[in-house]
Structures are given as C-alpha cells and as structure tokens.
Coordinates of C-alpha atoms and ligand atoms in Angstrom, one line a residue:
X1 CA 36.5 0.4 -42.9
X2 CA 33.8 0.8 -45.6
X3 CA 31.7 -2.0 -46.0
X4 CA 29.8 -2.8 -49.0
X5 CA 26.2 -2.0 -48.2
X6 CA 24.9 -5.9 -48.3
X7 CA 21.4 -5.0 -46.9
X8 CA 21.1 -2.4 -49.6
X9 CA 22.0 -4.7 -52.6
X10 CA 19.9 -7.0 -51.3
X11 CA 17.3 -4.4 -53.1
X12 CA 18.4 -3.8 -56.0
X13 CA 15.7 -3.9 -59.1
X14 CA 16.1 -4.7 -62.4
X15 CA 15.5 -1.5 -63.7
X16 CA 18.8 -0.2 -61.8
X17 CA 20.9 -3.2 -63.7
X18 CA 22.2 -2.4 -67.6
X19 CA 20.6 -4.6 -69.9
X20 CA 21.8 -4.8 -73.5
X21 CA 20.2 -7.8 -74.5
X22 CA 20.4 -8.7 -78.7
X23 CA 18.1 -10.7 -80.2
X24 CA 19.2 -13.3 -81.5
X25 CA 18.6 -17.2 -82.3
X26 CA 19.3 -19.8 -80.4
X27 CA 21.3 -20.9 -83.7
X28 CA 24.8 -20.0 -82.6
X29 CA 24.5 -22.9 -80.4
X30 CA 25.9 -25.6 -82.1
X31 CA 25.0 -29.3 -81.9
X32 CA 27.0 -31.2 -79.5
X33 CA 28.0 -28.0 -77.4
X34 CA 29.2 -29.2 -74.1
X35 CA 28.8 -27.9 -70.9
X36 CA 30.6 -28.0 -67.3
X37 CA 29.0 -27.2 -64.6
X38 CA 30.8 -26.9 -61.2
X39 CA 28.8 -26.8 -57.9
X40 CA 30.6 -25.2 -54.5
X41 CA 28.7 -25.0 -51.1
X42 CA 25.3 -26.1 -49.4
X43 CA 22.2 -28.8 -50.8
X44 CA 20.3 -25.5 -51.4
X45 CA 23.0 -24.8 -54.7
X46 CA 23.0 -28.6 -55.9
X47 CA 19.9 -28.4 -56.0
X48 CA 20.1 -25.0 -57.8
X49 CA 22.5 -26.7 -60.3
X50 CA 19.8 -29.0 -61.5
X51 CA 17.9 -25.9 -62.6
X52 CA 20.9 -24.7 -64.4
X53 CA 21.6 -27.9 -65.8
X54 CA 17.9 -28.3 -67.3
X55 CA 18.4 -24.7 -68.5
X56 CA 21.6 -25.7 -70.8
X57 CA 20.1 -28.6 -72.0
X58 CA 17.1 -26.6 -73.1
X59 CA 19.4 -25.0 -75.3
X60 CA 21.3 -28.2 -76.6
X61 CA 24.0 -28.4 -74.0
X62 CA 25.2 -31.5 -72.9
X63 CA 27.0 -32.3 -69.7
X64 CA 30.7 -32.8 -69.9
X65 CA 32.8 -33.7 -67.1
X66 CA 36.2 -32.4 -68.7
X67 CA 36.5 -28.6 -68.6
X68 CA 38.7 -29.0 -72.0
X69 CA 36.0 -30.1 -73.6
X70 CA 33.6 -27.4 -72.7
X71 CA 31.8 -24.6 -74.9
X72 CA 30.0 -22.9 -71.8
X73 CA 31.6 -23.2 -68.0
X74 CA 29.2 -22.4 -65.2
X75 CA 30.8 -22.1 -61.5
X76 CA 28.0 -22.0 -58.5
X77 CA 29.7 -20.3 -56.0
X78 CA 29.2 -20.7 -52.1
X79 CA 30.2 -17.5 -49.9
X80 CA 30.1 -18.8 -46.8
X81 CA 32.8 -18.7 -46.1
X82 CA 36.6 -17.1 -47.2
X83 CA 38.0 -20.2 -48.7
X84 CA 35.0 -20.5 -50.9
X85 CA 36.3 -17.7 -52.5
X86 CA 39.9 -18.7 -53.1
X87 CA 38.9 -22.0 -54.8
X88 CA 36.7 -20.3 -56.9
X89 CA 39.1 -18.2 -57.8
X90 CA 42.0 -20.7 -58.2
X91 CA 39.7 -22.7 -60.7
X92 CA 38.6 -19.5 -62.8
X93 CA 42.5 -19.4 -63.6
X94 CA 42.2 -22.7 -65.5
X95 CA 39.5 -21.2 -67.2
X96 CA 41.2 -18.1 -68.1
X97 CA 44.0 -20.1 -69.5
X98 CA 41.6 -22.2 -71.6
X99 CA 40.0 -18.9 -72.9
X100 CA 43.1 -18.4 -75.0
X101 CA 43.0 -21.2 -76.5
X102 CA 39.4 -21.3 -76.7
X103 CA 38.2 -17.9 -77.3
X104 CA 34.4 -18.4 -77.7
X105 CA 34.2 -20.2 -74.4
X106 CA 31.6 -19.2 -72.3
X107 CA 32.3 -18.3 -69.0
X108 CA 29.9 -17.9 -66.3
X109 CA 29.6 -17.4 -62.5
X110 CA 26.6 -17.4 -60.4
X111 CA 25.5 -18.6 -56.9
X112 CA 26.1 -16.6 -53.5
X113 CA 29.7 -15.1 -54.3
X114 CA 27.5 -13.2 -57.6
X115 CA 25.4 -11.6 -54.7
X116 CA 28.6 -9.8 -52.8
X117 CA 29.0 -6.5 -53.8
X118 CA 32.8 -7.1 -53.4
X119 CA 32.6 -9.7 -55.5
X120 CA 31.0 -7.9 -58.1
X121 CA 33.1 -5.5 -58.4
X122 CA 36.6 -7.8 -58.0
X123 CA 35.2 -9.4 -61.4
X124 CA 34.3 -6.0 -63.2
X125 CA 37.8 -4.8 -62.7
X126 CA 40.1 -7.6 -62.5
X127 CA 38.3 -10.7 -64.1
X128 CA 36.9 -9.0 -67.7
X129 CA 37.4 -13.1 -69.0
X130 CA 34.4 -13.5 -66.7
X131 CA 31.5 -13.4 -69.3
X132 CA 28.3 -13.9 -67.2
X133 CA 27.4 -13.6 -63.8
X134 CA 24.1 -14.3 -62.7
X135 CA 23.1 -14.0 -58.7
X136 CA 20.7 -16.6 -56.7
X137 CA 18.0 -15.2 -58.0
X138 CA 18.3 -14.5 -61.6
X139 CA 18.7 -18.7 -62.7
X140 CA 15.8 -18.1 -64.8
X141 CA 17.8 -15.6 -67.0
X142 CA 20.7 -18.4 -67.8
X143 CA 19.3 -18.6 -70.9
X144 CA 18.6 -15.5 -72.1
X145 CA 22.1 -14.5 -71.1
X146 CA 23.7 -17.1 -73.5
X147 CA 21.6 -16.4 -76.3
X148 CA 22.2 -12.9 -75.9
X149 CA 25.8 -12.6 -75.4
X150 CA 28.0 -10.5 -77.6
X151 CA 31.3 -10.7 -76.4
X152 CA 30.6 -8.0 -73.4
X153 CA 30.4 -9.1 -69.5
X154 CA 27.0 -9.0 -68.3
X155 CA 26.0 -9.4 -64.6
X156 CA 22.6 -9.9 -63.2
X157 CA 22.0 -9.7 -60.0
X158 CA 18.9 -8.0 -59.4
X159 CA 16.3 -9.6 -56.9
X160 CA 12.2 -8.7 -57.6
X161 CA 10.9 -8.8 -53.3
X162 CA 9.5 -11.3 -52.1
X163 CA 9.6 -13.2 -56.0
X164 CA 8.5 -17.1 -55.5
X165 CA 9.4 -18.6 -59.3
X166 CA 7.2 -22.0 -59.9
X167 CA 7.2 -25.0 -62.5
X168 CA 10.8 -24.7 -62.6
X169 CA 12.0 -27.2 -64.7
X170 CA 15.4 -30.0 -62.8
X171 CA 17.6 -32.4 -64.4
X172 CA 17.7 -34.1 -61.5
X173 CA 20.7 -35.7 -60.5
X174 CA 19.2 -39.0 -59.1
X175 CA 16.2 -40.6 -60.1
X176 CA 15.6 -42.2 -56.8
X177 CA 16.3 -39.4 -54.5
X178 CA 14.5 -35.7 -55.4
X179 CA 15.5 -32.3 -52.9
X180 CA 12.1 -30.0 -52.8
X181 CA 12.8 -26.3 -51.9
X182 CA 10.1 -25.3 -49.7
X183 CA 11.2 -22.2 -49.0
X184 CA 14.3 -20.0 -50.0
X185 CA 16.2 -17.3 -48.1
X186 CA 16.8 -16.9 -44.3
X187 CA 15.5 -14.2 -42.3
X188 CA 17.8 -15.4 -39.0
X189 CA 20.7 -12.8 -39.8
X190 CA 23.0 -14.9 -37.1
X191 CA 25.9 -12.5 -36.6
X192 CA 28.4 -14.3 -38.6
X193 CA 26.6 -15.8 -41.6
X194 CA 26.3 -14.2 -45.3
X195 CA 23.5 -16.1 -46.1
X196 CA 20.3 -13.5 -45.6
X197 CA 22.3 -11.2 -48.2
X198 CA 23.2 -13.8 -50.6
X199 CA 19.9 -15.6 -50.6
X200 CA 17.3 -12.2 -49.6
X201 CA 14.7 -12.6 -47.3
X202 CA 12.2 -15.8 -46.1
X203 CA 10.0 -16.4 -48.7
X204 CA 7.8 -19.4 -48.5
X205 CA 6.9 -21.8 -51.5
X206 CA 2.6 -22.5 -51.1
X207 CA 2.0 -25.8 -49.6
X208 CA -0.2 -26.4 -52.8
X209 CA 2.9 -25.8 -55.0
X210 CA 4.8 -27.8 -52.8
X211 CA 2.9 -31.0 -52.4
X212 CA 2.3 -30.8 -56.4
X213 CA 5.5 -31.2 -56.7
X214 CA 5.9 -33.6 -54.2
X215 CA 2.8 -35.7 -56.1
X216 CA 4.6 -35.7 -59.2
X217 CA 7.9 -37.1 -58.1
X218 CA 6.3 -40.6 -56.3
X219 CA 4.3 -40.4 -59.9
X220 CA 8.0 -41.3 -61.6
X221 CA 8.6 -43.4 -58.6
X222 CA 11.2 -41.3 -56.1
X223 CA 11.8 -43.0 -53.3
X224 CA 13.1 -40.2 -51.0
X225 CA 12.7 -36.3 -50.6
X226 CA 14.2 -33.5 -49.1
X227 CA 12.4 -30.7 -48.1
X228 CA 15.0 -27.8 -48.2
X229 CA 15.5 -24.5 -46.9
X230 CA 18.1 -22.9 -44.3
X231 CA 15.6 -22.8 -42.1
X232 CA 13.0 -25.5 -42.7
X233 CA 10.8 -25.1 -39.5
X234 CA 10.2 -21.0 -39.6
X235 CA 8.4 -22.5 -42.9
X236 CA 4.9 -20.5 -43.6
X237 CA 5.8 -17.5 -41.1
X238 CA 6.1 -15.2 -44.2
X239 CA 2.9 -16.4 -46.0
X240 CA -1.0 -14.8 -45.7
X241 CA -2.1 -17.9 -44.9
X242 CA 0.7 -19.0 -42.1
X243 CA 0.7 -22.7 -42.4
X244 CA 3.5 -24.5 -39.8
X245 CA 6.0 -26.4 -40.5
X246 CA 5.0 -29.4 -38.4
X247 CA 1.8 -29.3 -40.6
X248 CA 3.5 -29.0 -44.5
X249 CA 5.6 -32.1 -42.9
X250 CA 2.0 -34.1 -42.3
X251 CA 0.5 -33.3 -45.4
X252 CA 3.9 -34.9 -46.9
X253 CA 3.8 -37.8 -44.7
X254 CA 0.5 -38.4 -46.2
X255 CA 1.4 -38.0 -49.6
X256 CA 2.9 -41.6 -50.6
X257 CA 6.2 -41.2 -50.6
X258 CA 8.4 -43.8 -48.7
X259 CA 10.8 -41.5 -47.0
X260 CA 11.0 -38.0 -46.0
X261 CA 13.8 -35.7 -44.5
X262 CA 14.4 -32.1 -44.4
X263 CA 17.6 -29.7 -44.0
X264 CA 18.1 -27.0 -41.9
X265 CA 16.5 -27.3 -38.5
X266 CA 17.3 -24.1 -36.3
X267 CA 16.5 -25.0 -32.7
X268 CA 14.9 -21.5 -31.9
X269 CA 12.0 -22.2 -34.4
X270 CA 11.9 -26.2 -33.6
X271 CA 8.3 -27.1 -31.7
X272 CA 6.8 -29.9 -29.9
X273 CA 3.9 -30.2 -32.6
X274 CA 7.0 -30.5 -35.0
X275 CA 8.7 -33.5 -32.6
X276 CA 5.4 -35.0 -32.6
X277 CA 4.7 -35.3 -36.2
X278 CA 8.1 -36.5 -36.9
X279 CA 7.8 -39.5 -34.1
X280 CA 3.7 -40.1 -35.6
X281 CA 5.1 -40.9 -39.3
X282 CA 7.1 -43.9 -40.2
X283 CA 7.9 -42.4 -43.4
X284 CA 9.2 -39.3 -41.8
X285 CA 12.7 -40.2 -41.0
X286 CA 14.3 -40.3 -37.7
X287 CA 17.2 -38.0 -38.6
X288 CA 17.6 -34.2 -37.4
X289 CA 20.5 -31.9 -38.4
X290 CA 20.4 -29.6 -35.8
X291 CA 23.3 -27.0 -36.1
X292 CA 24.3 -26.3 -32.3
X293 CA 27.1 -23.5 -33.3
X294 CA 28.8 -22.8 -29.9
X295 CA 28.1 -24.6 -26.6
X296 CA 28.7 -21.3 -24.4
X297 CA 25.5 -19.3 -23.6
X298 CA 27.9 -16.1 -23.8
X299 CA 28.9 -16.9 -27.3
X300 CA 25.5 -18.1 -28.9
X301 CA 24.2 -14.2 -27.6
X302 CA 27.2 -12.8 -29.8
X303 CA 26.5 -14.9 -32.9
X304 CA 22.7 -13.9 -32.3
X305 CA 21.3 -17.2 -32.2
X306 CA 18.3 -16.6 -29.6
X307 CA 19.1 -19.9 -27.6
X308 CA 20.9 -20.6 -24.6
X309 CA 23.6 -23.6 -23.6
X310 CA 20.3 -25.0 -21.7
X311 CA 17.9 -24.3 -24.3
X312 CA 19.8 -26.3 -26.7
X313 CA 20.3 -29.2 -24.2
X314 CA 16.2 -29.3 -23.5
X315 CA 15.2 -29.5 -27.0
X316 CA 17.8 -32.3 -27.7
X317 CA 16.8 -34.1 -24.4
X318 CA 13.2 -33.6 -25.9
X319 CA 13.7 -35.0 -29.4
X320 CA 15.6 -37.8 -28.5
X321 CA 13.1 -39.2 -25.9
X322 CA 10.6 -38.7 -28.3
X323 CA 11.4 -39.9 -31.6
X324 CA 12.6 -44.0 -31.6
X325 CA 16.0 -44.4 -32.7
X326 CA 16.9 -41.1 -33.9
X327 CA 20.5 -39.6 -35.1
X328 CA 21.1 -36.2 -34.7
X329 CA 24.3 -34.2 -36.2
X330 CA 25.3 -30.8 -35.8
X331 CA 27.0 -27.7 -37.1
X332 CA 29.8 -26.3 -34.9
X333 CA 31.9 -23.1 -35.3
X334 CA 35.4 -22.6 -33.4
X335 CA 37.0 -18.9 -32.8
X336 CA 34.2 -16.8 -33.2
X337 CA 35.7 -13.5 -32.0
X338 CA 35.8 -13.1 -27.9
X339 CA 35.8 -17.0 -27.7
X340 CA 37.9 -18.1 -24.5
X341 CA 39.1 -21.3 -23.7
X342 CA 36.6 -21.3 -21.2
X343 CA 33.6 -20.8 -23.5
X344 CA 35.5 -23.3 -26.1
X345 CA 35.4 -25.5 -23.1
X346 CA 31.2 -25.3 -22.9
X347 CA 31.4 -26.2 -26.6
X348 CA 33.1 -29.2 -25.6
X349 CA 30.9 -29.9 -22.5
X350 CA 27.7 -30.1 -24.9
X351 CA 29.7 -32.0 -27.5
X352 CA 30.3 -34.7 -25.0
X353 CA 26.5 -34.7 -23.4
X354 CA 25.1 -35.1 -26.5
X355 CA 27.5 -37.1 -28.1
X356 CA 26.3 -36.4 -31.7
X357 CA 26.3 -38.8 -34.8
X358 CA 28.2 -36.2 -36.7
X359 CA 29.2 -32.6 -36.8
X360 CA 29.9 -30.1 -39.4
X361 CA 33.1 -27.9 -37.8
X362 CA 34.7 -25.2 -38.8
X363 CA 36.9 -22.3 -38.5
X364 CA 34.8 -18.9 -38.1
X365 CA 35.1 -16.9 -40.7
X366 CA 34.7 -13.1 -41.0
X367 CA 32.2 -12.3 -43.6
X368 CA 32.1 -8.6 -45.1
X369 CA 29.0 -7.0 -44.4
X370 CA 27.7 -9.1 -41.2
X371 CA 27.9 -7.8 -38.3
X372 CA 30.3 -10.2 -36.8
X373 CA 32.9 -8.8 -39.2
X374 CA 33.4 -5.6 -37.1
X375 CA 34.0 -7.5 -34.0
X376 CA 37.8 -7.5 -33.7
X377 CA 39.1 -11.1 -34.9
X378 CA 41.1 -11.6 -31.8
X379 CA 41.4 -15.0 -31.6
X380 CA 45.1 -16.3 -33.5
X381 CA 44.3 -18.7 -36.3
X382 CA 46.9 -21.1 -34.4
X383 CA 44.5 -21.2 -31.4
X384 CA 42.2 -21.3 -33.9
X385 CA 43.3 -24.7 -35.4
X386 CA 44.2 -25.9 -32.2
X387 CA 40.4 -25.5 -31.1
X388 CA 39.2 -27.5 -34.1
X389 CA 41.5 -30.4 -34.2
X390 CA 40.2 -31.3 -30.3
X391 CA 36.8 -30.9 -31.1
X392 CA 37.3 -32.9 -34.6
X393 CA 38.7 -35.7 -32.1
X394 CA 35.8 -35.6 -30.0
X395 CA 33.1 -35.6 -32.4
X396 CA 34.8 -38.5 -34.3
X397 CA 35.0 -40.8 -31.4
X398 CA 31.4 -40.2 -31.0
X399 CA 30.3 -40.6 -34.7
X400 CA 32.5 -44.4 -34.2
X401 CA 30.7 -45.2 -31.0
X402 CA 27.2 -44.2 -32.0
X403 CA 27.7 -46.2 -35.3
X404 CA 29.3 -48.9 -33.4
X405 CA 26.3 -49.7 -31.8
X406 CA 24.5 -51.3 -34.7
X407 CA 27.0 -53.6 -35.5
X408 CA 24.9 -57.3 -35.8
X409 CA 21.6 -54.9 -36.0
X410 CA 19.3 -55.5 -39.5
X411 CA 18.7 -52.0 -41.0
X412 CA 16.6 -50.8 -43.8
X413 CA 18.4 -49.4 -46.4
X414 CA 17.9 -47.5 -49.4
X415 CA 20.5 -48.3 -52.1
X416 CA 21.7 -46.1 -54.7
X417 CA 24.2 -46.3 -56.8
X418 CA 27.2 -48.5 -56.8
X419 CA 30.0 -47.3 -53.9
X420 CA 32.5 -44.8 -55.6
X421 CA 35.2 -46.6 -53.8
X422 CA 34.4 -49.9 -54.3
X423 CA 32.3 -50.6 -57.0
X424 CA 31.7 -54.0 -56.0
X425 CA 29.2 -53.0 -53.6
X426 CA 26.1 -50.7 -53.8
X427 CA 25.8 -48.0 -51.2
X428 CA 22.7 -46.2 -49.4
X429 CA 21.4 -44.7 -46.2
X430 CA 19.9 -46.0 -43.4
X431 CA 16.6 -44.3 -41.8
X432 CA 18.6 -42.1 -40.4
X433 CA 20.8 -41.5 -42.1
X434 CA 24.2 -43.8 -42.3
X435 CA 26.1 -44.2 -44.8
X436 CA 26.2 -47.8 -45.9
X437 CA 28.0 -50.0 -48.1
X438 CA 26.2 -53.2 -49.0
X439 CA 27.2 -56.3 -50.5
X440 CA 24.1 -56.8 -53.1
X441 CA 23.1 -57.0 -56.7
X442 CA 22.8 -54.1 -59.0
X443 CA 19.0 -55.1 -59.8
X444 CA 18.1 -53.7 -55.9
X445 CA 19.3 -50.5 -56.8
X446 CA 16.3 -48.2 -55.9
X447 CA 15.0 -50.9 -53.7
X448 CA 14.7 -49.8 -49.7
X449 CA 16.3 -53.6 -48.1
X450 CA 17.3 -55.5 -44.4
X451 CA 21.2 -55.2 -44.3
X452 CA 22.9 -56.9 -41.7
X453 CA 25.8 -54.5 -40.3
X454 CA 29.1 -56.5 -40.4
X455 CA 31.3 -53.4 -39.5
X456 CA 31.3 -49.8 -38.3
X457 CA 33.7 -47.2 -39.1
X458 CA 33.6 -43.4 -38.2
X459 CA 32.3 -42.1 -41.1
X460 CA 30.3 -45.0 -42.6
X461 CA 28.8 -49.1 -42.3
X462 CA 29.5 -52.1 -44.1
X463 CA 26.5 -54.8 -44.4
X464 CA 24.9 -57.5 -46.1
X465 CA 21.5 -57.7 -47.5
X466 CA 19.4 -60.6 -45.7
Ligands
LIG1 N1 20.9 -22.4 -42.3 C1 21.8 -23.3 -41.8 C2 23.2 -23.4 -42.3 C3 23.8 -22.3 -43.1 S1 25.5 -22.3 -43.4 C4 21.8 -23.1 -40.3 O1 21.3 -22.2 -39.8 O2 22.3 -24.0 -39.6 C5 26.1 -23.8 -42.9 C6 27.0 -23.7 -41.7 O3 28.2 -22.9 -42.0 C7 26.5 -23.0 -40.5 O4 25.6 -23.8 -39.7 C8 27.7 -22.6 -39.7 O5 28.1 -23.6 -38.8 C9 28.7 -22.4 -40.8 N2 29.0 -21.0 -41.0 C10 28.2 -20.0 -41.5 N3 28.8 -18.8 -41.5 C11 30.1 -19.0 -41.1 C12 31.2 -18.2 -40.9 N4 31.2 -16.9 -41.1 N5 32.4 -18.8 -40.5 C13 32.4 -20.1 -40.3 N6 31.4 -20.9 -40.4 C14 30.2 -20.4 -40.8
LIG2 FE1 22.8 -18.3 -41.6 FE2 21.6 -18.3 -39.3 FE3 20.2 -18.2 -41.5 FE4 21.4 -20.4 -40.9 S1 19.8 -19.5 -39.7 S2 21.4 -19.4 -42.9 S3 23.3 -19.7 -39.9 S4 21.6 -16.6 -40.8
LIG3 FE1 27.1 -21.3 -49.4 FE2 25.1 -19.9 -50.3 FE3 24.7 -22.3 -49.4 S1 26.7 -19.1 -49.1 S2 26.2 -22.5 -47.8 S3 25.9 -21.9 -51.1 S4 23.3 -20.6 -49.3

C-alpha cells in the first residue's frame, strides 16, 4: 500500500507551498457580505471557528445561518474519523451546486481533513470548485487568502515548528462561557488516532499568556472556562521552563473566575498533585473526562496507550475517593483490529466497575497514515455494530442511574441560554457537569442558581430554581 507520508507533511515550510498572492484592497468585499461557517469535530475546532469567525468579520462579513445566502462558505473539518469525511463531502456538493448559480461564492475548507495529504490531493484533482484550503495552522492567513483570491485554488497548509500564535482575536460564541487553548497539538501518537498529524506536535501556550487571557475574560464577566488541549495534563512538558499542569490549574483557581474545567485528560499523564488541586479548589469543577479507550490490557498495548486494565481502575478508584461528588465520562472505541469477544468482554467488565456518567463510543476507524491502519481490519463491521449497541446499552443505564441519584437534591447551576427544545425553560450545567433544564426567568441567565431536581433522564435533568 503506499501511504501518504503524514509524519513528513507534518514539516512542510512555507517556502515549499506556491504563493501567488495579489495585492489587492479589501474593497471587493462588499457591505453586507454574508458568511457561513460550518464546524465538524472536537471543542479544540469550535473553538478554532471563533478565530475564523473574528477573522470574517474583520473584513465585513457577517454571520448567516442560510448557506443560500452566503458570499464566503468556510467548512472546519474534523478527520478523526471516516465519516467525517463523507459529510464533508456530502455538503461541499450543495456548495458546488450553489456555485453555479453563484459564481463569486467563496469556498473554503480548512481544519484537520486540510492537513491529510490524501485530502489534499482528492481536492486538487477532483474538487477545483474548492477555492481555499487552509490547514490547523495557517487560521491567521484567512484573511489574506480572501483578499487575495483571483479565481485560482490556493491551499495553505504549511506549519512553522514549534509556532505558538498569541493575541488572537475570538468572536466568541457565548458571553458567559469562554474555552482557553492552553496548549495545541498531541505528542501521544496512540496507534489509531490522526490527531498528532493533523494538529503537529505538543506545543505549550506560557502560563503568562494563558492567565492574561484568563484575566481578561472575568474582566467582561465570564463565568466559566475551559482550559483546552487533547491532552491537558502533559501541559508544560515541551516548554524551557516546565511548569505542571496541576500548577497552571492553581494559578487559574486563583484567578477569580467562578468555575473552571478542562478537556482532555489522558490517564498516563494524570498525577496525584493534579487530583489534589482539583479536590483543594471549589471553583475547580468536579468533572473529569477521562477517555478509557478499551478495557483489555491486550488491546490498550496495541492502541499504544501506556496503561493497563489495572492502571486505569487505580487512577479512577483514586480520583473518585478524592474529589467530593465527582462525575467522570469516558471515551470508548469498539473493533479495534485483533479485538475478541473476550477482550470486548474486559471493556465491558470496566464499563460496569466504574459505571461512568457518560461515554463517548465509537466504531474504530482506520486512519491513513497511523500505524493502526496497517493492522489487518479483521473484525466484520456487523460484529462491529453489534459490539457498540451492548456497550451503548450499558453505558446508558449507567448515565440514568448515576443521574437518578440526584433527584430531590438542590444543585448549583449555571444557566445559559433558553433550552433549544423547549424554550420555556432556560438550560445550564451543574458542577459537574449535567445537563439541566430549569424552570426560571430569563433575567437569571448568566446567574450560577439552587435548582431543585424534579426528574432524571439519561441524557439530561429537569429542575426548579429555589
Ligand atoms: N485527545 C483526546 C481525544 C481525541 S479524539 C484523547 O486522547 O482522549 C476523540 C476520541 O475519538 C478519542 O478519545 C477516541 O475515542 C476517538 N477516536 C480517535 N481516533 C479514532 C479512530 N481512528 N477510530 C475511532 N475512534 C477514534
Ligand atoms: Fe489522539 Fe491519543 Fe493524542 Fe488523544 S492522546 S489526541 S487519542 S494521539
Ligand atoms: Fe477531529 Fe481534529 Fe478535533 S481530527 S477530533 S477536529 S483535533
């Protein structure tokens, strides 16, 4: 088979991408342009989207939420997994079909998909309606590829090392909640995942830059951040001056904002300082998302995750006896190639001793590239499906029971927004991290309140302010 070279364009410079940039004004925008923007995959690209959402309206964009209507069309991909790439694909056909009738239309593509080689390549030959592609870490070019463009597909996916970009500019999507990258890439290269290619290596934002940030946002009043990256607590490893994670999260917890989570926790790089820092702060929340994978030792060596079956169980046991009242939720992949029933079973096994508040599950996917992808995928996609539906069973019944045990219970809530389904009510999370709807009055909007929980479903609470 011959693989794209992933590790390889991971390097690629700027000098080795064509550049035919024209100069010209920003006047060939004109007033009331509209822009769509459509956002696929993890936190790591919404957030992303509310750079490229500032970018657009730098230039006099505004946000429309009907692609007819649009002047520019920007897709943020996710490549995770092989689906991702089918939607994408399914929707650029609408936008192919509005191209005709629209011929100035703008259309752009950028996220993790604009960082496979195969990718590339399927648009350079087969998608020439595709006018810009910019990859995960070219955002800050968004501009100068609209300005610039003259009717020729340009794709910039270059990555400069190591490259930390700061004072970057976010229409932010809520003015309540804010999501802080603190670090981007992933240096973990687990077996199966596309995400070290598409996002390059570990590189650390300074806690300085960080905390600024952070300072700025309680200035205009946020009432929650998230501290992103896909592996939060290898935070620092890459920098001069290593700083932990456990030690970013208590300069946070100083700072005074009322509640603070974080997203991705890998359980190889999780420490006791970190579980002790999380239990110390009341305004770090009790909430750990802490992505298990497989529940067979066997398995977990093949997907190169560096943690056993026991390993996993200890550091849950751990966290749980030390941190008061916290929910934990998982990630969980089924049919990764060479998984038996038996090892399936051990999946199970852990999925029924932890009995977690929630779990991400999914179908493994091959990626092109990792190294998982020249294991022979020997596992049918009927046993495949089979495999998720019993663990989707389990892991619901557990989400129910652990959310029926605060039924009656007062909660603090943060409300939000009014609920999409019912806009009668307002909705919000708890501490850590349920999904409430609330019966209260638009002015509390913003407002962290005691809500009586009247019911419990799988996936979310119903309560009353008090
Ligand atoms: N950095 C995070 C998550 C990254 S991707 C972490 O380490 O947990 C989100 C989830 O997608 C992963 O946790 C994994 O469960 C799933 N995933 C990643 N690659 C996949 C693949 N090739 N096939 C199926 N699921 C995959
Ligand atoms: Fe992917 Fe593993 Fe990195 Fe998560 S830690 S992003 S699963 S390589
Ligand atoms: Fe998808 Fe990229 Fe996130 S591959 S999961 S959007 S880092």
């Amino acid at each position: 088979m011959n693989l794209p070279n992933l590790k390889e364009a991971r390097k690629r410079t700027k000098q080795e991408v064509e550049h035919v940039y024209l100069k010209e004004s920003y006047d060939k925008i004109k007033q009331g342009s509209k822009y769509y923007l459509k956002t696929y995959g993890c936190q790591m690209n919404v957030h992303d989207s509310e750079e490229i959402a500032q970018r657009l309206e730098s230039l006099g964009y505004e946000k429309t939420d009907t692609l007819e209507h649009a002047d520019v069309v920007i897709l943020n991909t996710c490549a995770v997994r092989e689906n991702a790439h089918d939607k994408v694909f399914g929707f650029l056909g609408r936008c192919k079909h509005l191209k005709k009738e629209k011929p100035n239309l703008i259309v752009g593509l950028c996220g993790c998909m604009a960082q496979e080689e195969s990718v590339v390549n399927e648009i350079k030959t087969k998608h020439p309606y595709i006018d810009i592609v910019f990859g995960t870490h070219n955002i800050h070019e968004l501009q100068n590829l609209i300005i610039n463009y003259n009717n020729k597909q340009e794709i910039d996916v270059y990555s400069i090392e190591g490259k930390v970009y700061e004072n970057i500019a976010y229409k932010r999507d809520s003015k309540i909640k804010a999501w802080v990258n603190i670090m981007y890439g992933c240096d973990k290269f687990c077996t199966y995942c596309i995400v070290p290619y598409t996002r390059g290596k570990q590189r650390s934002r300074k806690s300085t830059d960080i905390l600024n940030e952070i300072k700025s946002l309680v200035e205009l009043g946020y009432q929650e951040v998230t501290l992103l990256g896909q592996n939060v607590n290898a935070y620092g490893k890459d920098l001069d001056q290593e700083i932990s994670f456990a030690t970013l999260l208590e300069k946070v917890a100083q700072s005074n904002i009322p509640r603070i989570r974080f997203v991705t926790s890998h359980p190889w790089d999780f420490t006791d300082e970190m579980i002790d820092t999380i239990a110390k702060y009341d305004n770090i929340m009790p909430y750990i998302h802490l992505p298990l994978q497989s529940g067979s030792t066997r398995i977990l060596k093949l997907m190169g995750r560096r943690y056993s079956q026991e390993d996993y169980l200890k550091l849950f046991n751990k966290i749980k006896s030390s941190i008061k009242n916290v929910a934990i939720t998982t990630d969980i992949i089924v049919g990764f190639p060479n998984e038996t029933d038996e090892d399936f079973q051990k999946t199970l096994e852990v999925v029924n001793t932890c009995q977690f508040d929630g779990a991400f599950t999914f179908i493994y996917s091959p990626r092109i590239g990792t190294p998982a992808a020249l294991i022979k995928d020997n596992i049918s996609l009927e046993e495949k499906e089979k495999r998720l539906q019993k663990l989707n069973k389990v892991v619901n019944e557990y989400s129910l029971k652990n959310n029926q045990k605060y039924l009656n219970q007062t909660l603090k809530v943060l409300l939000e927004a009014p609920s999409p389904k019912n806009p009668q009510k307002l909705f919000g999370y708890t501490e850590n991290m349920k999904l409430v709807n609330v019966t209260a009055d638009s002015s509390l909007i913003g407002k962290i309140v005691n809500v009586k929980i009247t019911d419990a479903k799988s996936f979310s609470l119903d309560g009353e302010v008090v």
